[in-house]
């Protein structure tokens, strides 16, 4: 169990936003917590769009994690689009991942409906869409069923300014290309066999999460955050952090078994 030897926790954010939140880190204390900005986001916002792919995100995260934690194992958390990156990482580097927690990570192309919409936009359309969201963060929250408190609006404003429209388009295309392949389901099945995979959903968005029956059956756990939607860490950041803690504390890593059939 994690309590015997607390392992680091790595959190991968979704298409918009960040999981670098003091409340999440505090909930997971004394575990080391690392919430990097992916390529094209935050400090990496000027990354060339042509180089922003899920495959490159995986290699970038691997480099960062090895530099920060060495070659030891860690718990990997991915939200939404970050759930796809986390699954690809767990598939390619299973020896590094003690457990995978996917918070409404995309299982199928149906889950990637917003990414697909952005991927179809030209640059001007994507910039106009993002400018609209940035001009009304309260409205963006309200559309997601989130009460726009002062604190949440502040977080939403910061999130919306972390990435340019070119990043959204590049990631959208890569998400569609990845989740639309029949091989993606086989890859996910392989990950579920090799490590504990925990599923987390928001109560309001659970029905729209396209989780295959086999994934529900094989999941190490499936938790639903009461009253929350897809952006569950904005709805209830403390509850989200505490849930991650409970999952991690009770997650028993499986013995590492290499499976090269789907590693890429």
GROMACS .gro file of C-alpha atoms in nm:
model
  264
    1UNK     CA    1   0.000   0.000   0.000
    2UNK     CA    2   0.108   0.358  -0.066
    3UNK     CA    3   0.111   0.447   0.304
    4UNK     CA    4   0.407   0.214   0.362
    5UNK     CA    5   0.625   0.402   0.113
    6UNK     CA    6   0.451   0.710  -0.027
    7UNK     CA    7   0.515   0.739  -0.399
    8UNK     CA    8   0.513   1.067  -0.597
    9UNK     CA    9   0.199   1.172  -0.780
   10UNK     CA   10   0.204   1.316  -1.133
   11UNK     CA   11  -0.106   1.498  -1.261
   12UNK     CA   12  -0.174   1.571  -1.629
   13UNK     CA   13  -0.423   1.846  -1.709
   14UNK     CA   14  -0.689   1.854  -1.979
   15UNK     CA   15  -0.723   2.056  -2.298
   16UNK     CA   16  -0.775   2.378  -2.103
   17UNK     CA   17  -0.642   2.443  -1.756
   18UNK     CA   18  -0.398   2.310  -1.500
   19UNK     CA   19  -0.388   2.069  -1.207
   20UNK     CA   20  -0.115   2.268  -1.035
   21UNK     CA   21  -0.331   2.362  -0.737
   22UNK     CA   22  -0.211   2.409  -0.377
   23UNK     CA   23  -0.528   2.243  -0.244
   24UNK     CA   24  -0.459   1.923  -0.437
   25UNK     CA   25  -0.095   1.920  -0.328
   26UNK     CA   26  -0.199   1.979   0.034
   27UNK     CA   27  -0.445   1.691   0.024
   28UNK     CA   28  -0.173   1.456  -0.105
   29UNK     CA   29   0.095   1.568   0.144
   30UNK     CA   30   0.354   1.432   0.227
   31UNK     CA   31   0.368   1.273  -0.118
   32UNK     CA   32   0.565   1.469  -0.375
   33UNK     CA   33   0.327   1.615  -0.631
   34UNK     CA   34   0.420   1.722  -0.984
   35UNK     CA   35   0.171   1.894  -1.215
   36UNK     CA   36   0.361   1.991  -1.530
   37UNK     CA   37   0.234   2.220  -1.803
   38UNK     CA   38   0.209   2.011  -2.119
   39UNK     CA   39   0.360   2.124  -2.447
   40UNK     CA   40   0.175   2.428  -2.577
   41UNK     CA   41   0.050   2.528  -2.231
   42UNK     CA   42   0.164   2.761  -1.955
   43UNK     CA   43   0.541   2.811  -1.966
   44UNK     CA   44   0.540   2.603  -2.287
   45UNK     CA   45   0.273   2.810  -2.463
   46UNK     CA   46   0.512   2.911  -2.743
   47UNK     CA   47   0.574   2.547  -2.850
   48UNK     CA   48   0.546   2.512  -3.227
   49UNK     CA   49   0.197   2.372  -3.302
   50UNK     CA   50   0.339   2.120  -3.551
   51UNK     CA   51   0.527   1.950  -3.265
   52UNK     CA   52   0.227   1.929  -3.030
   53UNK     CA   53   0.108   1.570  -3.042
   54UNK     CA   54   0.014   1.317  -2.778
   55UNK     CA   55   0.323   1.112  -2.859
   56UNK     CA   56   0.545   1.415  -2.798
   57UNK     CA   57   0.356   1.497  -2.478
   58UNK     CA   58   0.433   1.148  -2.348
   59UNK     CA   59   0.805   1.183  -2.421
   60UNK     CA   60   0.812   1.531  -2.270
   61UNK     CA   61   0.648   1.412  -1.948
   62UNK     CA   62   0.882   1.111  -1.929
   63UNK     CA   63   1.183   1.342  -1.952
   64UNK     CA   64   1.048   1.575  -1.685
   65UNK     CA   65   0.954   1.295  -1.446
   66UNK     CA   66   1.290   1.120  -1.477
   67UNK     CA   67   1.467   1.447  -1.407
   68UNK     CA   68   1.250   1.515  -1.102
   69UNK     CA   69   1.202   1.168  -0.952
   70UNK     CA   70   1.453   0.937  -1.121
   71UNK     CA   71   1.342   0.594  -1.244
   72UNK     CA   72   1.112   0.509  -0.952
   73UNK     CA   73   0.740   0.444  -0.981
   74UNK     CA   74   0.468   0.703  -0.926
   75UNK     CA   75   0.091   0.737  -0.933
   76UNK     CA   76  -0.031   0.894  -1.259
   77UNK     CA   77  -0.348   1.104  -1.278
   78UNK     CA   78  -0.497   1.234  -1.602
   79UNK     CA   79  -0.802   1.454  -1.649
   80UNK     CA   80  -1.003   1.456  -1.972
   81UNK     CA   81  -0.755   1.493  -2.262
   82UNK     CA   82  -0.480   1.445  -2.004
   83UNK     CA   83  -0.635   1.104  -1.941
   84UNK     CA   84  -0.542   1.003  -2.295
   85UNK     CA   85  -0.185   1.125  -2.249
   86UNK     CA   86  -0.172   0.937  -1.918
   87UNK     CA   87  -0.297   0.615  -2.075
   88UNK     CA   88  -0.042   0.640  -2.358
   89UNK     CA   89   0.230   0.707  -2.101
   90UNK     CA   90   0.124   0.409  -1.889
   91UNK     CA   91   0.126   0.191  -2.199
   92UNK     CA   92   0.473   0.296  -2.312
   93UNK     CA   93   0.635   0.317  -1.967
   94UNK     CA   94   0.439   0.074  -1.748
   95UNK     CA   95   0.743   0.010  -1.530
   96UNK     CA   96   0.718   0.373  -1.411
   97UNK     CA   97   0.347   0.375  -1.322
   98UNK     CA   98   0.225   0.229  -0.991
   99UNK     CA   99  -0.138   0.314  -1.068
  100UNK     CA  100  -0.338   0.513  -1.322
  101UNK     CA  101  -0.627   0.736  -1.221
  102UNK     CA  102  -0.832   0.866  -1.510
  103UNK     CA  103  -1.073   1.149  -1.427
  104UNK     CA  104  -1.315   1.131  -1.719
  105UNK     CA  105  -1.028   1.062  -1.956
  106UNK     CA  106  -1.130   1.000  -2.317
  107UNK     CA  107  -1.199   0.632  -2.381
  108UNK     CA  108  -1.347   0.674  -2.728
  109UNK     CA  109  -1.388   0.929  -3.006
  110UNK     CA  110  -1.733   1.001  -2.864
  111UNK     CA  111  -1.563   1.141  -2.552
  112UNK     CA  112  -1.354   1.371  -2.770
  113UNK     CA  113  -1.649   1.566  -2.911
  114UNK     CA  114  -1.513   1.908  -2.806
  115UNK     CA  115  -1.160   1.823  -2.922
  116UNK     CA  116  -1.308   1.716  -3.255
  117UNK     CA  117  -1.498   2.044  -3.283
  118UNK     CA  118  -1.184   2.249  -3.218
  119UNK     CA  119  -0.980   2.031  -3.455
  120UNK     CA  120  -1.218   2.122  -3.740
  121UNK     CA  121  -1.176   2.495  -3.684
  122UNK     CA  122  -0.932   2.706  -3.877
  123UNK     CA  123  -0.697   2.930  -3.678
  124UNK     CA  124  -0.920   3.237  -3.696
  125UNK     CA  125  -1.225   3.042  -3.579
  126UNK     CA  126  -1.033   2.885  -3.291
  127UNK     CA  127  -0.897   3.222  -3.180
  128UNK     CA  128  -1.246   3.375  -3.192
  129UNK     CA  129  -1.385   3.090  -2.985
  130UNK     CA  130  -1.112   3.122  -2.723
  131UNK     CA  131  -1.146   3.502  -2.713
  132UNK     CA  132  -1.518   3.459  -2.645
  133UNK     CA  133  -1.450   3.226  -2.352
  134UNK     CA  134  -1.181   3.457  -2.214
  135UNK     CA  135  -1.414   3.755  -2.226
  136UNK     CA  136  -1.674   3.575  -2.016
  137UNK     CA  137  -1.521   3.321  -1.774
  138UNK     CA  138  -1.837   3.341  -1.562
  139UNK     CA  139  -2.040   3.228  -1.861
  140UNK     CA  140  -1.796   2.944  -1.933
  141UNK     CA  141  -1.838   2.819  -1.577
  142UNK     CA  142  -2.214   2.859  -1.588
  143UNK     CA  143  -2.237   2.658  -1.911
  144UNK     CA  144  -2.060   2.376  -1.725
  145UNK     CA  145  -2.304   2.398  -1.435
  146UNK     CA  146  -2.045   2.552  -1.201
  147UNK     CA  147  -2.144   2.834  -0.969
  148UNK     CA  148  -1.918   3.128  -1.067
  149UNK     CA  149  -1.781   3.225  -0.726
  150UNK     CA  150  -1.502   3.482  -0.713
  151UNK     CA  151  -1.242   3.211  -0.651
  152UNK     CA  152  -1.365   2.991  -0.935
  153UNK     CA  153  -1.379   3.283  -1.178
  154UNK     CA  154  -1.020   3.367  -1.088
  155UNK     CA  155  -0.911   3.008  -1.158
  156UNK     CA  156  -1.114   2.992  -1.480
  157UNK     CA  157  -0.959   3.317  -1.602
  158UNK     CA  158  -0.611   3.181  -1.539
  159UNK     CA  159  -0.694   2.850  -1.708
  160UNK     CA  160  -0.829   3.016  -2.022
  161UNK     CA  161  -0.509   3.217  -2.061
  162UNK     CA  162  -0.271   2.923  -2.022
  163UNK     CA  163  -0.280   2.809  -2.385
  164UNK     CA  164  -0.322   2.971  -2.728
  165UNK     CA  165  -0.580   2.861  -2.981
  166UNK     CA  166  -0.307   2.693  -3.187
  167UNK     CA  167  -0.244   2.449  -2.900
  168UNK     CA  168  -0.612   2.361  -2.876
  169UNK     CA  169  -0.625   2.288  -3.250
  170UNK     CA  170  -0.308   2.076  -3.245
  171UNK     CA  171  -0.415   1.875  -2.941
  172UNK     CA  172  -0.766   1.838  -3.080
  173UNK     CA  173  -0.631   1.683  -3.399
  174UNK     CA  174  -0.403   1.447  -3.207
  175UNK     CA  175  -0.683   1.339  -2.974
  176UNK     CA  176  -0.913   1.263  -3.268
  177UNK     CA  177  -0.638   1.075  -3.450
  178UNK     CA  178  -0.562   0.867  -3.140
  179UNK     CA  179  -0.904   0.787  -2.997
  180UNK     CA  180  -1.049   0.724  -3.342
  181UNK     CA  181  -0.814   0.431  -3.407
  182UNK     CA  182  -0.938   0.076  -3.331
  183UNK     CA  183  -0.595   0.008  -3.178
  184UNK     CA  184  -0.668   0.258  -2.900
  185UNK     CA  185  -0.918   0.024  -2.735
  186UNK     CA  186  -0.665  -0.260  -2.746
  187UNK     CA  187  -0.402  -0.032  -2.595
  188UNK     CA  188  -0.633   0.062  -2.308
  189UNK     CA  189  -0.717  -0.302  -2.241
  190UNK     CA  190  -0.347  -0.380  -2.215
  191UNK     CA  191  -0.298  -0.099  -1.961
  192UNK     CA  192  -0.585  -0.228  -1.745
  193UNK     CA  193  -0.420  -0.571  -1.733
  194UNK     CA  194  -0.080  -0.439  -1.626
  195UNK     CA  195  -0.167  -0.194  -1.347
  196UNK     CA  196  -0.454  -0.080  -1.123
  197UNK     CA  197  -0.669   0.168  -1.315
  198UNK     CA  198  -0.910   0.383  -1.115
  199UNK     CA  199  -1.201   0.573  -1.270
  200UNK     CA  200  -1.328   0.908  -1.140
  201UNK     CA  201  -1.632   1.093  -1.273
  202UNK     CA  202  -1.845   1.392  -1.180
  203UNK     CA  203  -2.204   1.315  -1.087
  204UNK     CA  204  -2.343   1.558  -1.345
  205UNK     CA  205  -2.118   1.438  -1.628
  206UNK     CA  206  -2.101   1.065  -1.554
  207UNK     CA  207  -2.381   0.975  -1.795
  208UNK     CA  208  -2.197   1.139  -2.085
  209UNK     CA  209  -1.866   0.963  -2.017
  210UNK     CA  210  -1.834   0.683  -2.273
  211UNK     CA  211  -1.672   0.419  -2.050
  212UNK     CA  212  -1.683   0.074  -2.213
  213UNK     CA  213  -1.842  -0.206  -2.010
  214UNK     CA  214  -1.513  -0.396  -2.001
  215UNK     CA  215  -1.338  -0.096  -1.841
  216UNK     CA  216  -1.598  -0.066  -1.566
  217UNK     CA  217  -1.563  -0.437  -1.494
  218UNK     CA  218  -1.181  -0.433  -1.481
  219UNK     CA  219  -1.136  -0.100  -1.301
  220UNK     CA  220  -0.977  -0.119  -0.958
  221UNK     CA  221  -1.234   0.137  -0.843
  222UNK     CA  222  -1.497   0.374  -0.981
  223UNK     CA  223  -1.580   0.687  -0.781
  224UNK     CA  224  -1.835   0.956  -0.860
  225UNK     CA  225  -1.790   1.301  -0.703
  226UNK     CA  226  -2.130   1.414  -0.580
  227UNK     CA  227  -2.261   1.733  -0.737
  228UNK     CA  228  -1.961   1.776  -0.967
  229UNK     CA  229  -1.935   1.791  -1.344
  230UNK     CA  230  -1.655   1.728  -1.591
  231UNK     CA  231  -1.439   2.005  -1.443
  232UNK     CA  232  -1.466   1.839  -1.103
  233UNK     CA  233  -1.157   2.009  -0.961
  234UNK     CA  234  -1.326   2.345  -1.017
  235UNK     CA  235  -1.650   2.224  -0.862
  236UNK     CA  236  -1.481   2.085  -0.551
  237UNK     CA  237  -1.101   2.107  -0.547
  238UNK     CA  238  -1.073   1.987  -0.186
  239UNK     CA  239  -1.302   1.692  -0.250
  240UNK     CA  240  -1.108   1.604  -0.563
  241UNK     CA  241  -0.778   1.609  -0.374
  242UNK     CA  242  -0.914   1.403  -0.087
  243UNK     CA  243  -1.054   1.144  -0.328
  244UNK     CA  244  -0.717   1.112  -0.502
  245UNK     CA  245  -0.559   1.059  -0.160
  246UNK     CA  246  -0.803   0.783  -0.068
  247UNK     CA  247  -0.755   0.606  -0.399
  248UNK     CA  248  -0.377   0.627  -0.384
  249UNK     CA  249  -0.357   0.511  -0.021
  250UNK     CA  250  -0.552   0.197  -0.100
  251UNK     CA  251  -0.405   0.120  -0.443
  252UNK     CA  252  -0.181  -0.185  -0.441
  253UNK     CA  253   0.058  -0.184  -0.741
  254UNK     CA  254   0.067  -0.502  -0.944
  255UNK     CA  255   0.396  -0.682  -1.017
  256UNK     CA  256   0.538  -0.529  -1.334
  257UNK     CA  257   0.481  -0.743  -1.644
  258UNK     CA  258   0.605  -0.618  -1.980
  259UNK     CA  259   0.367  -0.645  -2.273
  260UNK     CA  260   0.517  -0.515  -2.598
  261UNK     CA  261   0.214  -0.585  -2.817
  262UNK     CA  262   0.080  -0.232  -2.788
  263UNK     CA  263   0.384  -0.036  -2.670
  264UNK     CA  264   0.473   0.239  -2.913
   0.00000   0.00000   0.00000
